[in-house]
GROMACS .gro file of C-alpha atoms in nm:
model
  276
    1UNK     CA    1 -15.730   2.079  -4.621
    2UNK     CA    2 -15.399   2.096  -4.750
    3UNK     CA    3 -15.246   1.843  -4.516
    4UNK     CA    4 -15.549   1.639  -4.597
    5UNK     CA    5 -15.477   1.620  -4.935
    6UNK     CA    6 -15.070   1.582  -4.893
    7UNK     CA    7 -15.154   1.256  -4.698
    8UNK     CA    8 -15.403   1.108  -4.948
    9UNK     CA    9 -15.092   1.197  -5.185
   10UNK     CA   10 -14.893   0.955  -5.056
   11UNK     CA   11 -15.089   0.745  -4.860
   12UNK     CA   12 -14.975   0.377  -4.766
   13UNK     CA   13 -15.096   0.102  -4.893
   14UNK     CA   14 -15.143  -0.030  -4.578
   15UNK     CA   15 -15.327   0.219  -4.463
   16UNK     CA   16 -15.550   0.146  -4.742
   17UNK     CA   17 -15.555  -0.169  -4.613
   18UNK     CA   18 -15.681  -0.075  -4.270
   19UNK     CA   19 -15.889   0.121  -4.421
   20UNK     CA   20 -16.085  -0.159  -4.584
   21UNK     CA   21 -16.060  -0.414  -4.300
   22UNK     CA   22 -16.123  -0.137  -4.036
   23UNK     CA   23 -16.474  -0.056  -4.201
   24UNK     CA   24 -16.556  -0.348  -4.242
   25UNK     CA   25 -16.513  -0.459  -3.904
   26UNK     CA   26 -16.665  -0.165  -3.777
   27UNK     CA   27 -17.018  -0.201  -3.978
   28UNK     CA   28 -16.958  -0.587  -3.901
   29UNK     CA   29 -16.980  -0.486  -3.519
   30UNK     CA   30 -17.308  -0.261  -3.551
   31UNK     CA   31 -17.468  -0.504  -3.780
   32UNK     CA   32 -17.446  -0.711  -3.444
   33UNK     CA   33 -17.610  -0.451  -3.236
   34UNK     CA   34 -17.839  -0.289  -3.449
   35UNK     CA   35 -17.961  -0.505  -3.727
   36UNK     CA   36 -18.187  -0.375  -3.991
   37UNK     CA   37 -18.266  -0.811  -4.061
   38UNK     CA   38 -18.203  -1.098  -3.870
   39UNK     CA   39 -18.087  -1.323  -4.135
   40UNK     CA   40 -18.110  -1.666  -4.104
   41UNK     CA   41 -17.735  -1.735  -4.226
   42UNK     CA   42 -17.403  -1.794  -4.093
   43UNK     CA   43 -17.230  -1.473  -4.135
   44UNK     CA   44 -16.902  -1.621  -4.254
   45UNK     CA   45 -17.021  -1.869  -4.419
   46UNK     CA   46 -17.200  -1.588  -4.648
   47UNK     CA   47 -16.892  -1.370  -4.646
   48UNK     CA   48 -16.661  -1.602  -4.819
   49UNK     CA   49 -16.779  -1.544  -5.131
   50UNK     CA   50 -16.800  -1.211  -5.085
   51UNK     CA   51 -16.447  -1.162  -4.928
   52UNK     CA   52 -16.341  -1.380  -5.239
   53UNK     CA   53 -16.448  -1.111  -5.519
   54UNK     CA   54 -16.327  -0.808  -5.241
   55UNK     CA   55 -15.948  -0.994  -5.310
   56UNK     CA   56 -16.010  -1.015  -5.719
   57UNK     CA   57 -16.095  -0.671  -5.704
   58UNK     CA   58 -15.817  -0.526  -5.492
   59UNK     CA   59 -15.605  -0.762  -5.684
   60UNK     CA   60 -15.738  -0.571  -6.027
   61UNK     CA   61 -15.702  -0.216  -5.897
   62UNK     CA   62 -15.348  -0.299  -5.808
   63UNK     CA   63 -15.252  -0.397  -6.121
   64UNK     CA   64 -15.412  -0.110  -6.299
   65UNK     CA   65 -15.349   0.128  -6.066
   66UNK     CA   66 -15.021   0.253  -6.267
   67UNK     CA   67 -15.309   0.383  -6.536
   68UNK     CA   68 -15.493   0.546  -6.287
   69UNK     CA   69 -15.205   0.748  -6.175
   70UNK     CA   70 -15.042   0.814  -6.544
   71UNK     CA   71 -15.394   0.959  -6.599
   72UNK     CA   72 -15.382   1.178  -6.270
   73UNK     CA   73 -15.017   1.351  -6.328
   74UNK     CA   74 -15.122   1.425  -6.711
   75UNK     CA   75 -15.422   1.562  -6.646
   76UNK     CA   76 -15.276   1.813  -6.374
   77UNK     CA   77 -14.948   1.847  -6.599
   78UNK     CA   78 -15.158   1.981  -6.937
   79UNK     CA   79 -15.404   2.158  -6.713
   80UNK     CA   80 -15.676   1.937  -6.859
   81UNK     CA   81 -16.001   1.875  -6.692
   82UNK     CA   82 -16.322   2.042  -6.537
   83UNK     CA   83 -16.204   2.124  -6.206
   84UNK     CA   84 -15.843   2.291  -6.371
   85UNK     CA   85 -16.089   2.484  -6.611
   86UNK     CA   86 -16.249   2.631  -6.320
   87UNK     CA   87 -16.135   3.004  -6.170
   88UNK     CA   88 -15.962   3.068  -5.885
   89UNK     CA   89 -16.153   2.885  -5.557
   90UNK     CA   90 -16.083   2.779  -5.209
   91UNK     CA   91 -15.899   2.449  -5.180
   92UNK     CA   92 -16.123   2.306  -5.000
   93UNK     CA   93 -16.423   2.373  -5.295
   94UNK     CA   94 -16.162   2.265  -5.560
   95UNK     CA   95 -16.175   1.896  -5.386
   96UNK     CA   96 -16.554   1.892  -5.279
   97UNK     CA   97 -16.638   1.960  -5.677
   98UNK     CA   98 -16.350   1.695  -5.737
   99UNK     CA   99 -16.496   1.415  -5.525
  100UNK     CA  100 -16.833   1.533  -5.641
  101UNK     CA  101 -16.776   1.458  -6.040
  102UNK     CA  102 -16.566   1.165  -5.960
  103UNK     CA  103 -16.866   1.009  -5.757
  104UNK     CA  104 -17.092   1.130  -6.088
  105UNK     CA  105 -16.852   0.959  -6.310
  106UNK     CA  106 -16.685   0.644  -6.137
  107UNK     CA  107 -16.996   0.558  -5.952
  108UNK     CA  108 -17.359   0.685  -6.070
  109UNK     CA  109 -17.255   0.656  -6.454
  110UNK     CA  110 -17.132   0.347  -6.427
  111UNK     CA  111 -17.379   0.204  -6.195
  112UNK     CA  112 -17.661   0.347  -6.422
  113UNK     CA  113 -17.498   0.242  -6.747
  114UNK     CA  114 -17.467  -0.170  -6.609
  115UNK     CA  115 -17.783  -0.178  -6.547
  116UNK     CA  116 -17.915  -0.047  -6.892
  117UNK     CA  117 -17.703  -0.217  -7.129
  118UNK     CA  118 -17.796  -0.565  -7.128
  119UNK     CA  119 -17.438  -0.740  -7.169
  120UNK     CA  120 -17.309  -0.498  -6.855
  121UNK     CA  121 -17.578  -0.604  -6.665
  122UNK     CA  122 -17.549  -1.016  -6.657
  123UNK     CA  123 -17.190  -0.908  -6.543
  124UNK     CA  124 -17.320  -0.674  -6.262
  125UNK     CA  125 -17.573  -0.959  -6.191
  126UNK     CA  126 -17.286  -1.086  -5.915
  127UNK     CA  127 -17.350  -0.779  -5.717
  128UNK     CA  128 -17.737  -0.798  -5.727
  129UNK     CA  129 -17.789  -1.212  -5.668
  130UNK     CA  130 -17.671  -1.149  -5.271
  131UNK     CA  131 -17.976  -1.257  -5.052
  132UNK     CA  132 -17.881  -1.119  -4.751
  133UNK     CA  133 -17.729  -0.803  -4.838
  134UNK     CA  134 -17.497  -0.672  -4.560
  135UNK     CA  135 -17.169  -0.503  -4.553
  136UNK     CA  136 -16.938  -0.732  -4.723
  137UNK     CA  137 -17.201  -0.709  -5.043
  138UNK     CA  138 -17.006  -0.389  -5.111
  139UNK     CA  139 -16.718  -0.514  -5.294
  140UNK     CA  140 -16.916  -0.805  -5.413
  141UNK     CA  141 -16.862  -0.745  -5.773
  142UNK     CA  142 -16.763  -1.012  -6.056
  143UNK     CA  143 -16.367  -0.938  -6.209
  144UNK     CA  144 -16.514  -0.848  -6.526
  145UNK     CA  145 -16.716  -0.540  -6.350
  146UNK     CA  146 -16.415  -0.463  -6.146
  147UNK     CA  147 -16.237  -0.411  -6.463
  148UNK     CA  148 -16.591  -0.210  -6.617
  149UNK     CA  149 -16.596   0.047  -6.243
  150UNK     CA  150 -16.183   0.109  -6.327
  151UNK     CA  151 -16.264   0.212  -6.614
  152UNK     CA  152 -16.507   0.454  -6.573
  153UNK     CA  153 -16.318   0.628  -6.290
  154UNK     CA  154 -16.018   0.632  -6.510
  155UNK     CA  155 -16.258   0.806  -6.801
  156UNK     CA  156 -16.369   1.023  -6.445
  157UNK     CA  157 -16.002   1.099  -6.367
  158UNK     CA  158 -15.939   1.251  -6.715
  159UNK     CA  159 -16.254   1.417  -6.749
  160UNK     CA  160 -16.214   1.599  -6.403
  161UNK     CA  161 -15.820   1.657  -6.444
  162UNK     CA  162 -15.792   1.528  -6.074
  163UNK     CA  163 -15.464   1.538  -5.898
  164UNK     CA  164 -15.368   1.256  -5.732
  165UNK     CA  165 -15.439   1.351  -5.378
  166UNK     CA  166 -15.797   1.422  -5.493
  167UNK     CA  167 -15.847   1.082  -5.666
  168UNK     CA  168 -15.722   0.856  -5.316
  169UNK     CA  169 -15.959   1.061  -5.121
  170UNK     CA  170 -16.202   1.004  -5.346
  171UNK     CA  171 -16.140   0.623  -5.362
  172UNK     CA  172 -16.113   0.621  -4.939
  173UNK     CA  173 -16.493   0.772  -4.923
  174UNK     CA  174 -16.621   0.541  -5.151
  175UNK     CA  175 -16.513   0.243  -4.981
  176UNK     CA  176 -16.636   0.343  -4.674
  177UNK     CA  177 -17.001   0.449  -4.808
  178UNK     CA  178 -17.050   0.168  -4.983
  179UNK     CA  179 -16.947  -0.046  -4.706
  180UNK     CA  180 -17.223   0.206  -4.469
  181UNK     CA  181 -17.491   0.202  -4.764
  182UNK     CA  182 -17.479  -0.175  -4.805
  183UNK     CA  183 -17.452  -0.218  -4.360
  184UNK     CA  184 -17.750  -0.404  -4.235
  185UNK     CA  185 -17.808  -0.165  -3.960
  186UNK     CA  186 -18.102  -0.028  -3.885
  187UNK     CA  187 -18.086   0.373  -3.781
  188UNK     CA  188 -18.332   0.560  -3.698
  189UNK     CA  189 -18.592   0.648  -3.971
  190UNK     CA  190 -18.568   1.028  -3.981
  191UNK     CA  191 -18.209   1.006  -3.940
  192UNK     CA  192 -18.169   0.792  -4.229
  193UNK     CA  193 -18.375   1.028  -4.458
  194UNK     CA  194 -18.214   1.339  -4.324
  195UNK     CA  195 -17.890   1.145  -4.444
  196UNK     CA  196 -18.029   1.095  -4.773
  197UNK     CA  197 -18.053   1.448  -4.882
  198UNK     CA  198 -17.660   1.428  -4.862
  199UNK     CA  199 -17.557   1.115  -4.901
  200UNK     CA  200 -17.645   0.747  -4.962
  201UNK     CA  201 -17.785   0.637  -4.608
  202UNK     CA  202 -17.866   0.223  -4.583
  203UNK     CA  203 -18.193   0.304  -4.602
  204UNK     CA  204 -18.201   0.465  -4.944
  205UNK     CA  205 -17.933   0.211  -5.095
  206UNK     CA  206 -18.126  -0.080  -4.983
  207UNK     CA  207 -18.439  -0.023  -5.242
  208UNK     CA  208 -18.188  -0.041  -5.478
  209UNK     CA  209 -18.114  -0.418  -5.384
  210UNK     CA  210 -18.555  -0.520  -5.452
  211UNK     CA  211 -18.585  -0.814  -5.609
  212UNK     CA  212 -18.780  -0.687  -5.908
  213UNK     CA  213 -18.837  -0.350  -6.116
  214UNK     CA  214 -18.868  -0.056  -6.073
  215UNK     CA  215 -18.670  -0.022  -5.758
  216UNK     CA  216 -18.382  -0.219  -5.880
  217UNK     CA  217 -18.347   0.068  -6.123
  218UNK     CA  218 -18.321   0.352  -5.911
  219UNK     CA  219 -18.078   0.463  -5.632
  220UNK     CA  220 -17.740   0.427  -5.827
  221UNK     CA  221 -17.551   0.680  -5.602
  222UNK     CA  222 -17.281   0.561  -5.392
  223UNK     CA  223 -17.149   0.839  -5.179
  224UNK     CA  224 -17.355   1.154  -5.280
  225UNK     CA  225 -17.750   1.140  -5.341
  226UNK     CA  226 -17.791   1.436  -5.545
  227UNK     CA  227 -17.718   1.273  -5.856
  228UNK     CA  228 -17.981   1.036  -5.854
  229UNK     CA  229 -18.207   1.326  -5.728
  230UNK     CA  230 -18.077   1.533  -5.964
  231UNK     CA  231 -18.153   1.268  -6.274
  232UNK     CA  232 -18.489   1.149  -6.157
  233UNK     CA  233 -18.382   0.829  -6.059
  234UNK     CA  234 -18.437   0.868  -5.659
  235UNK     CA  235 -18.653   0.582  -5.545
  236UNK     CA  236 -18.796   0.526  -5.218
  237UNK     CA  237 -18.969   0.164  -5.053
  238UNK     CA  238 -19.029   0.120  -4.670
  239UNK     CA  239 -18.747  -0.069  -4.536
  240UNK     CA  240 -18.961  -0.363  -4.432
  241UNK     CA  241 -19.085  -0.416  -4.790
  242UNK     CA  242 -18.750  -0.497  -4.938
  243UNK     CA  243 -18.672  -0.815  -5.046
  244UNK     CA  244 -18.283  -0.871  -5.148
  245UNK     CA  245 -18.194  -1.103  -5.486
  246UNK     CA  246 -18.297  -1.061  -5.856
  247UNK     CA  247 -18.645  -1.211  -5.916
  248UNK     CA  248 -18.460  -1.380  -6.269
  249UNK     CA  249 -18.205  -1.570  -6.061
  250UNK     CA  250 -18.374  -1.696  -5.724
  251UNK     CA  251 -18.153  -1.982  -5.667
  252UNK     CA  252 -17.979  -1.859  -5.324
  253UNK     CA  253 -17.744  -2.153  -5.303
  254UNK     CA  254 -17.579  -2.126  -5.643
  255UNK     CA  255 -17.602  -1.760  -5.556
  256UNK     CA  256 -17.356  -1.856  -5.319
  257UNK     CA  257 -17.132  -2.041  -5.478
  258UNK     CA  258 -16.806  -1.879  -5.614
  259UNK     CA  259 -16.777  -2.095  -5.910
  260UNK     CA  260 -17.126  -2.019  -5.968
  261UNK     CA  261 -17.089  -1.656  -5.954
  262UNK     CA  262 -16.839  -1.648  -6.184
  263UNK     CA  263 -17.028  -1.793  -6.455
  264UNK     CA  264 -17.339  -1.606  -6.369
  265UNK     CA  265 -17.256  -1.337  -6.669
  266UNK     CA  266 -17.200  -1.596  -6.926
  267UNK     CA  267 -17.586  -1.712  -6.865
  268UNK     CA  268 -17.851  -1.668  -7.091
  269UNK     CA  269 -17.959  -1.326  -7.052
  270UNK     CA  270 -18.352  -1.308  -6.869
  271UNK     CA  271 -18.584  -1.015  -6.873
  272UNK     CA  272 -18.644  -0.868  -6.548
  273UNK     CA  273 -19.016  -0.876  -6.418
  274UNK     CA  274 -19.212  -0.565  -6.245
  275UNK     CA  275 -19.351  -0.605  -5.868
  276UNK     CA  276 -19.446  -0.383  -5.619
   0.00000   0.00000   0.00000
């Protein structure tokens, strides 16, 4: 664990790099053998877009990455911070409980909060308005919410007192589960849900992306499940039943439009609707 947590230290950026591209291409790849839909799209024609708001957000965690760090090194410095409150405990608890509040914080509590505050949610709108969810939706998100998600993980970073080591790793897992929860691949059924009581399997992500209420407000986890299990706000649909967009904004070819996703939060705002 220790070397584990030396490397995510100091890890290159362009291992980062292959990081994203490598996952990616690898749920790309099973998405070809073992679709969960057979779209009726060109794959890069749908990606572009996509790929587009991946850049503006690596682009925005660059730049702000300085804050991220700063944050890191005082919190460890002063001793500040849940997981430096805690008692003596194997390394290798220290970082699960790390990763584990970090996911609470810069994923679930942010997640949760865009969709209940009303402003938030026109901005997290980008994310939603993807028809044909699949792998690249992951880092589909509007440079307004990139800025929103870095902020909560900074608030996360503080709050936990994570060292740096513990904040990459956690960063590296949730790139690649949100790359696997948004995959369209289709596992196996009791796999999937055996994966669910851990983490967020495709499956369990997916009712998340319904067109309409209540599923669309449910299943905020990205990497671990038990906080939306824990919090009551664990959904599940059958796989077949899910239909991908926001009932408010139907228009798929403006959905996929860059200049038309960028102005998507800046439209007026339009009460969700109920369905089964």
């Amino acid at each position: 664990m220790e070397s584990i947590i030396a490397y995510f230290e100091n890890i290159p950026s362009v291992h980062r790099s292959l990081l994203l591209v490598g996952g990616i291409t690898l749920f790309w790849i099973l998405e070809g053998i073992l679709p969960l839909q057979r779209f009726a799209y060109k794959k890069w024609r749908h990606a572009l877009p996509n790929f587009f708001f991946t850049f503006t957000t690596i682009v925005i965690n660059f730049l702000l990455a300085f804050l991220l760090l700063w944050t890191s090194d005082w919190s460890v410095k002063n001793n500040f911070g849940i997981i430096n409150w805690l008692p003596n405990i194997p390394l290798w608890l220290y970082v699960t409980i790390g990763v584990l509040l970090l996911d609470f914080f810069g994923a679930y509590l942010a997640h949760l909060t865009e969709h209940k505050v009303k402003l938030l949610w026109m901005v997290h709108l980008v994310h939603h308005t993807d028809h044909n969810v699949d792998t690249t939706t992951a880092n589909r998100h509007h440079p307004l919410e990139s800025i929103i998600r870095f902020s909560f993980t900074l608030f996360g970073v503080l709050i936990v007192g994570a060292p740096v080591g513990v904040v990459m790793l956690y960063q590296s897992l949730s790139l690649l589960a949100s790359q696997f929860g948004h995959a369209n691949i289709r596992l196996p059924k009791k796999i999937d849900e055996l994966l669910s009581y851990i983490i967020v399997s495709p499956d369990m992500h997916k009712v998340h992306h319904h067109y309409v209420l209540p599923y669309t407000n449910s299943n905020y986890g990205n990497i671990f499940s038990i906080w939306d299990r824990l919090f009551g706000t664990f959904m599940k649909l059958d796989r077949e039943k899910v239909i991908y967009g926001v009932d408010t904004f139907p228009d798929e070819v403006e959905n996929g439009n860059i200049k038309g996703l960028l102005k998507q939060p800046f439209h007026t705002y339009r009460k969700p609707t109920t369905g089964n």
